[in-house]
Amino acid sequence: MQLQYFLILAAALFCIGIFGLITSRNAVRVLMSIELMLNAVNLNLMAFSNFLDSLEVKGQVFTTFVIAIAAAEAAVGLAIVLAIYRNRDTVDMEQFNLLKW
Amino acid sequence: MTLAEGVQLVSTIILSVMMIGAAIGVVLLSNIVYSAFLLGGVFISMAGLYLLLNADFVATAQVLIYVGAVNVLILFAIMLVNKRQDFAPMPKAWVRRGATAMVCAGLFALLSTMVLATPWSFSTTVPSSAGAIKAIGRHFFTDFLLPFELASVLLLMALVGAVILARREFIPESAVTDLQATPLTLPERPRELVPVGGTPSQEESK
């Protein structure tokens, strides 16, 4: 029952992240929601690594990779937000229609 | 139930409630500075859950990288783009929020039933964190060597890309010659300040 508990917790965190990703209008908050979703995936991987694969801890290896990728994503994403803010003078997601149509 | 199991259960419940509450606060609070600090709370409670899952190395990495680097980076970004503006209210905003909430609740219900209905094949060995770091290091340098090296290359690319994206524009070619005198600094065009309260139409007409 322990594994299911952690998986449901990760699913709840993932759904909160999706909700924030779609509904938030501040661009920095969108990046924070993406971090929440990556953390939910990490929690899934760690639960699998502990309960199903406790000798070869491959889930922890994957989690380390995901943490590294998430750090790179946060750096590049915040740089993009900063560049858009310099150009458009706002962080409102509704006014970022540069690549829309 | 022994004492250790009781402590484990209570700390799991406390960390879960902290994590879900802080995540909801990140999404729903209107002040984004509070959201950033609550995001740090989410990361720290996640590190506690990793400790409960016998992964002390990843818990340490979580605290170091997420709380120490990513959260501080987000705080710096909030300080750099802090405009204190109220977004223009959109018509039919509640339709979007309601539809998104319904879709997220449905997805959560789907995932929960999938998790509860799947017959998991549990490992028979008792999990322990004793040899986990050695196992992770062995994986890094044997069968996950190529992703490990690719991750380092990707981190270098992200470093250079973030610097290139976030710095100001290049100066025109005619003015390069007299500005090259100062060493260790990249040449930059002196930035024209955006007038406060400028409308987007003025920005585009420049």
Coordinates of C-alpha atoms in Angstrom, one line a residue:
Chain A
M1 CA 0.0 0.0 0.0
Q2 CA 3.0 2.3 0.5
L3 CA 3.8 2.4 -3.2
Q4 CA 0.3 3.3 -4.2
Y5 CA 0.3 6.1 -1.6
F6 CA 3.4 7.7 -3.1
L7 CA 2.1 7.3 -6.6
I8 CA -1.2 9.0 -5.8
L9 CA 0.7 11.8 -4.1
A10 CA 2.8 12.3 -7.2
A11 CA -0.3 12.3 -9.4
A12 CA -1.9 15.0 -7.2
L13 CA 1.2 17.1 -7.5
F14 CA 1.3 16.6 -11.3
C15 CA -2.3 17.7 -11.6
I16 CA -1.7 20.8 -9.5
G17 CA 1.3 21.6 -11.8
I18 CA -0.9 21.2 -15.0
F19 CA -3.5 23.5 -13.5
G20 CA -0.9 26.2 -12.7
L21 CA 0.7 25.7 -16.1
I22 CA -2.6 26.4 -17.9
T23 CA -4.3 29.0 -15.8
S24 CA -1.4 31.3 -14.6
R25 CA -0.7 34.5 -16.4
N26 CA 2.7 35.4 -15.0
A27 CA 5.4 33.8 -17.0
V28 CA 7.6 33.1 -14.0
R29 CA 4.7 31.2 -12.4
V30 CA 4.5 29.0 -15.5
L31 CA 8.1 28.0 -15.0
M32 CA 7.4 27.3 -11.3
S33 CA 4.5 25.0 -12.4
I34 CA 6.8 23.2 -14.7
E35 CA 9.2 22.6 -11.8
L36 CA 6.3 21.2 -9.8
M37 CA 5.5 18.7 -12.6
L38 CA 9.2 17.6 -12.9
N39 CA 9.2 17.0 -9.1
A40 CA 6.1 14.9 -9.4
V41 CA 7.8 12.7 -12.0
N42 CA 10.9 12.5 -9.7
L43 CA 8.7 11.3 -6.8
N44 CA 7.3 8.6 -9.1
L45 CA 10.7 7.4 -10.1
M46 CA 11.9 7.3 -6.5
A47 CA 8.9 5.3 -5.3
F48 CA 9.5 2.8 -8.1
S49 CA 13.2 2.6 -7.3
N50 CA 12.5 2.0 -3.6
F51 CA 9.7 -0.5 -3.8
L52 CA 10.2 -2.4 -7.1
D53 CA 13.9 -2.2 -7.8
S54 CA 15.7 -1.8 -4.4
L55 CA 18.9 -3.5 -5.4
E56 CA 19.7 -1.8 -8.7
V57 CA 18.6 1.7 -7.9
K58 CA 18.1 2.9 -11.4
G59 CA 15.2 5.2 -10.4
Q60 CA 17.7 7.3 -8.4
V61 CA 20.0 7.5 -11.4
F62 CA 17.1 8.8 -13.6
T63 CA 16.1 11.2 -10.9
T64 CA 19.6 12.7 -10.9
F65 CA 19.4 13.2 -14.6
V66 CA 16.0 14.8 -14.3
I67 CA 17.3 17.2 -11.7
A68 CA 20.2 18.2 -13.9
I69 CA 17.9 18.7 -16.9
A70 CA 15.5 20.7 -14.8
A71 CA 18.2 23.0 -13.6
A72 CA 19.3 23.7 -17.2
E73 CA 15.6 24.2 -18.2
A74 CA 15.1 26.7 -15.4
A75 CA 18.2 28.7 -16.4
V76 CA 17.3 28.9 -20.1
G77 CA 13.6 29.5 -19.4
L78 CA 14.2 32.4 -17.1
A79 CA 16.6 33.9 -19.6
I80 CA 13.9 33.7 -22.2
V81 CA 11.4 35.3 -19.9
L82 CA 14.0 38.1 -19.2
A83 CA 14.5 38.7 -22.9
I84 CA 10.8 38.8 -23.6
Y85 CA 10.4 41.2 -20.7
R86 CA 13.0 43.5 -22.2
N87 CA 11.2 43.5 -25.5
R88 CA 7.6 43.6 -24.5
D89 CA 7.8 45.3 -21.1
T90 CA 5.4 42.8 -19.5
V91 CA 5.3 39.3 -18.2
D92 CA 1.6 38.7 -19.0
M93 CA 1.3 35.4 -20.9
E94 CA -1.8 36.7 -22.8
Q95 CA 0.3 39.3 -24.5
F96 CA 3.0 37.0 -25.7
N97 CA 1.6 36.4 -29.1
L98 CA 4.8 36.6 -31.0
L99 CA 4.7 33.0 -32.4
K100 CA 1.0 32.5 -32.3
W101 CA -0.2 33.2 -35.9
Chain B
M1 CA 3.3 -1.2 14.9
T2 CA 6.7 -0.4 16.3
L3 CA 8.0 3.0 17.2
A4 CA 10.0 3.4 13.9
E5 CA 7.0 2.6 11.8
G6 CA 4.9 5.1 13.7
V7 CA 7.5 7.8 13.2
Q8 CA 7.7 7.0 9.5
L9 CA 3.9 7.1 9.1
V10 CA 3.5 10.4 10.9
S11 CA 6.4 12.1 9.1
T12 CA 5.1 10.8 5.8
I13 CA 1.7 12.4 6.5
I14 CA 3.1 15.6 7.7
L15 CA 5.4 15.9 4.6
S16 CA 2.6 15.1 2.2
V17 CA 0.3 17.7 3.7
M18 CA 3.1 20.3 3.6
M19 CA 3.9 19.4 0.0
I20 CA 0.3 19.5 -1.3
G21 CA -0.6 22.6 0.6
A22 CA 2.6 24.5 -0.5
A23 CA 2.0 23.4 -4.1
I24 CA -1.6 24.7 -4.1
G25 CA -0.3 27.9 -2.6
V26 CA 2.3 28.2 -5.4
V27 CA -0.4 27.9 -8.0
L28 CA -3.2 30.0 -6.4
L29 CA -1.6 32.8 -4.5
S30 CA -1.7 36.2 -6.2
N31 CA 1.7 37.5 -4.9
I32 CA 4.4 35.8 -6.8
V33 CA 7.1 36.3 -4.1
Y34 CA 5.0 34.2 -1.7
S35 CA 4.7 31.6 -4.5
A36 CA 8.5 31.4 -4.9
F37 CA 9.0 30.9 -1.2
L38 CA 6.3 28.2 -1.1
L39 CA 8.0 26.5 -4.0
G40 CA 11.1 26.2 -1.7
G41 CA 8.8 24.6 0.8
V42 CA 7.6 22.1 -1.8
F43 CA 11.2 21.2 -2.6
I44 CA 12.2 20.8 1.0
S45 CA 9.3 18.5 1.8
M46 CA 10.1 16.6 -1.4
A47 CA 13.6 16.0 0.0
G48 CA 12.1 14.7 3.2
L49 CA 10.0 12.2 1.2
Y50 CA 13.1 11.1 -0.6
L51 CA 14.7 10.4 2.8
L52 CA 11.7 8.3 3.7
L53 CA 12.3 6.4 0.4
N54 CA 15.8 5.5 1.4
A55 CA 17.5 7.9 -1.0
D56 CA 19.8 10.1 1.0
F57 CA 22.0 11.1 -2.0
V58 CA 19.1 12.3 -4.1
A59 CA 17.6 14.1 -1.1
T60 CA 20.9 16.0 -0.7
A61 CA 21.0 16.8 -4.4
Q62 CA 17.4 18.0 -4.2
V63 CA 18.2 20.4 -1.4
L64 CA 21.4 21.6 -3.0
I65 CA 20.2 22.0 -6.6
Y66 CA 16.5 22.8 -6.3
V67 CA 16.4 24.9 -3.1
G68 CA 19.9 26.3 -3.5
A69 CA 20.1 27.0 -7.2
V70 CA 16.7 26.8 -9.0
N71 CA 14.7 28.6 -6.3
V72 CA 17.3 31.3 -5.8
L73 CA 17.3 31.7 -9.6
I74 CA 13.5 32.1 -9.7
L75 CA 13.7 34.7 -6.9
F76 CA 16.3 36.6 -8.9
A77 CA 14.2 36.4 -12.0
I78 CA 11.2 37.8 -10.0
M79 CA 13.3 40.6 -8.8
L80 CA 14.5 41.4 -12.3
V81 CA 11.1 41.3 -14.0
N82 CA 9.1 42.7 -11.0
K83 CA 6.7 45.1 -12.5
R84 CA 3.8 45.2 -9.9
Q85 CA 1.2 45.4 -12.6
D86 CA -2.3 44.2 -12.5
F87 CA -3.1 42.1 -15.4
A88 CA -6.0 43.3 -17.5
P89 CA -9.0 41.1 -16.7
M90 CA -10.0 38.7 -19.5
P91 CA -13.6 37.9 -20.4
K92 CA -14.6 34.4 -19.7
A93 CA -11.6 33.8 -17.4
W94 CA -13.7 31.5 -15.1
V95 CA -14.6 29.3 -18.0
R96 CA -10.9 28.5 -18.6
R97 CA -10.2 28.0 -14.9
G98 CA -13.3 25.7 -14.5
A99 CA -12.5 23.7 -17.5
T100 CA -8.9 23.3 -16.5
A101 CA -9.9 22.3 -13.0
M102 CA -12.3 19.7 -14.3
V103 CA -9.7 18.3 -16.7
C104 CA -7.1 18.1 -13.9
A105 CA -9.6 16.4 -11.5
G106 CA -10.4 13.9 -14.2
L107 CA -6.8 13.2 -14.9
F108 CA -6.1 12.7 -11.2
A109 CA -9.1 10.3 -11.0
L110 CA -7.8 8.3 -14.0
L111 CA -4.2 8.1 -12.6
S112 CA -5.5 7.1 -9.2
T113 CA -7.7 4.3 -10.5
M114 CA -4.8 3.1 -12.7
V115 CA -2.4 3.1 -9.7
L116 CA -4.9 1.2 -7.5
A117 CA -5.9 -1.3 -10.2
T118 CA -2.4 -2.3 -11.3
P119 CA -1.0 -5.4 -9.7
W120 CA 2.5 -4.3 -8.9
S121 CA 5.3 -6.9 -8.6
F122 CA 7.0 -5.8 -5.4
S123 CA 10.6 -6.4 -4.7
T124 CA 11.2 -9.0 -2.1
T125 CA 14.5 -7.6 -0.7
V126 CA 14.4 -5.1 2.1
P127 CA 15.2 -1.7 0.8
S128 CA 18.1 0.1 2.4
S129 CA 20.2 3.1 1.7
A130 CA 23.5 1.5 2.6
G131 CA 25.0 0.8 -0.8
A132 CA 22.9 3.2 -2.8
I133 CA 25.6 5.8 -3.5
K134 CA 28.0 3.1 -4.7
A135 CA 25.3 1.7 -7.0
I136 CA 24.5 5.1 -8.4
G137 CA 28.2 5.8 -9.1
R138 CA 28.5 2.4 -10.7
H139 CA 25.5 3.1 -13.0
F140 CA 26.9 6.5 -13.9
F141 CA 30.2 5.1 -15.1
T142 CA 29.2 1.8 -16.7
D143 CA 25.8 1.6 -18.3
F144 CA 24.7 5.2 -18.1
L145 CA 28.0 6.7 -19.2
L146 CA 26.7 8.2 -22.4
P147 CA 23.7 10.0 -20.8
F148 CA 26.0 11.2 -18.0
E149 CA 28.4 12.8 -20.5
L150 CA 25.5 14.2 -22.6
A151 CA 24.1 15.8 -19.4
S152 CA 27.4 17.6 -18.8
V153 CA 27.4 18.8 -22.4
L154 CA 23.8 19.9 -22.0
L155 CA 24.6 21.8 -18.8
L156 CA 27.4 23.6 -20.7
M157 CA 25.0 24.5 -23.6
A158 CA 22.4 25.8 -21.1
L159 CA 25.0 27.9 -19.4
V160 CA 26.2 29.5 -22.6
G161 CA 22.6 29.8 -24.0
A162 CA 21.3 31.5 -20.8
V163 CA 24.2 34.0 -21.0
I164 CA 23.5 34.7 -24.7
L165 CA 19.8 35.1 -24.2
A166 CA 19.8 37.2 -21.1
R167 CA 22.5 39.7 -22.0
R168 CA 21.7 42.9 -23.9
E169 CA 21.8 43.4 -27.6
F170 CA 25.0 43.6 -29.6
I171 CA 26.2 47.0 -30.5
P172 CA 26.2 47.9 -34.2
E173 CA 29.3 47.1 -36.2
S174 CA 30.3 50.8 -36.7
A175 CA 30.7 51.4 -33.0
V176 CA 32.7 48.3 -32.2
T177 CA 36.2 49.8 -32.7
D178 CA 36.3 52.3 -29.9
L179 CA 34.6 50.2 -27.2
Q180 CA 36.9 47.3 -27.3
A181 CA 39.4 48.9 -24.9
T182 CA 38.1 47.5 -21.6
P183 CA 39.1 43.9 -21.1
L184 CA 37.0 41.1 -19.6
T185 CA 33.7 42.8 -20.6
L186 CA 31.6 42.1 -23.6
P187 CA 30.7 45.1 -25.7
E188 CA 27.2 46.3 -25.1
R189 CA 25.0 48.9 -26.5
P190 CA 24.0 51.5 -23.9
R191 CA 20.4 50.6 -23.1
E192 CA 17.7 53.0 -23.9
L193 CA 15.3 53.0 -21.0
V194 CA 11.7 52.0 -21.6
P195 CA 9.3 54.8 -20.5
V196 CA 7.2 53.8 -17.5
G197 CA 3.7 53.0 -18.5
G198 CA 4.4 52.7 -22.2
T199 CA 1.7 50.9 -24.2
P200 CA 2.6 48.0 -26.4
S201 CA 1.7 49.9 -29.5
Q202 CA 4.4 52.5 -28.7
E203 CA 6.9 49.7 -28.2
E204 CA 6.2 48.1 -31.5
S205 CA 6.4 51.4 -33.4
K206 CA 10.0 52.0 -32.3

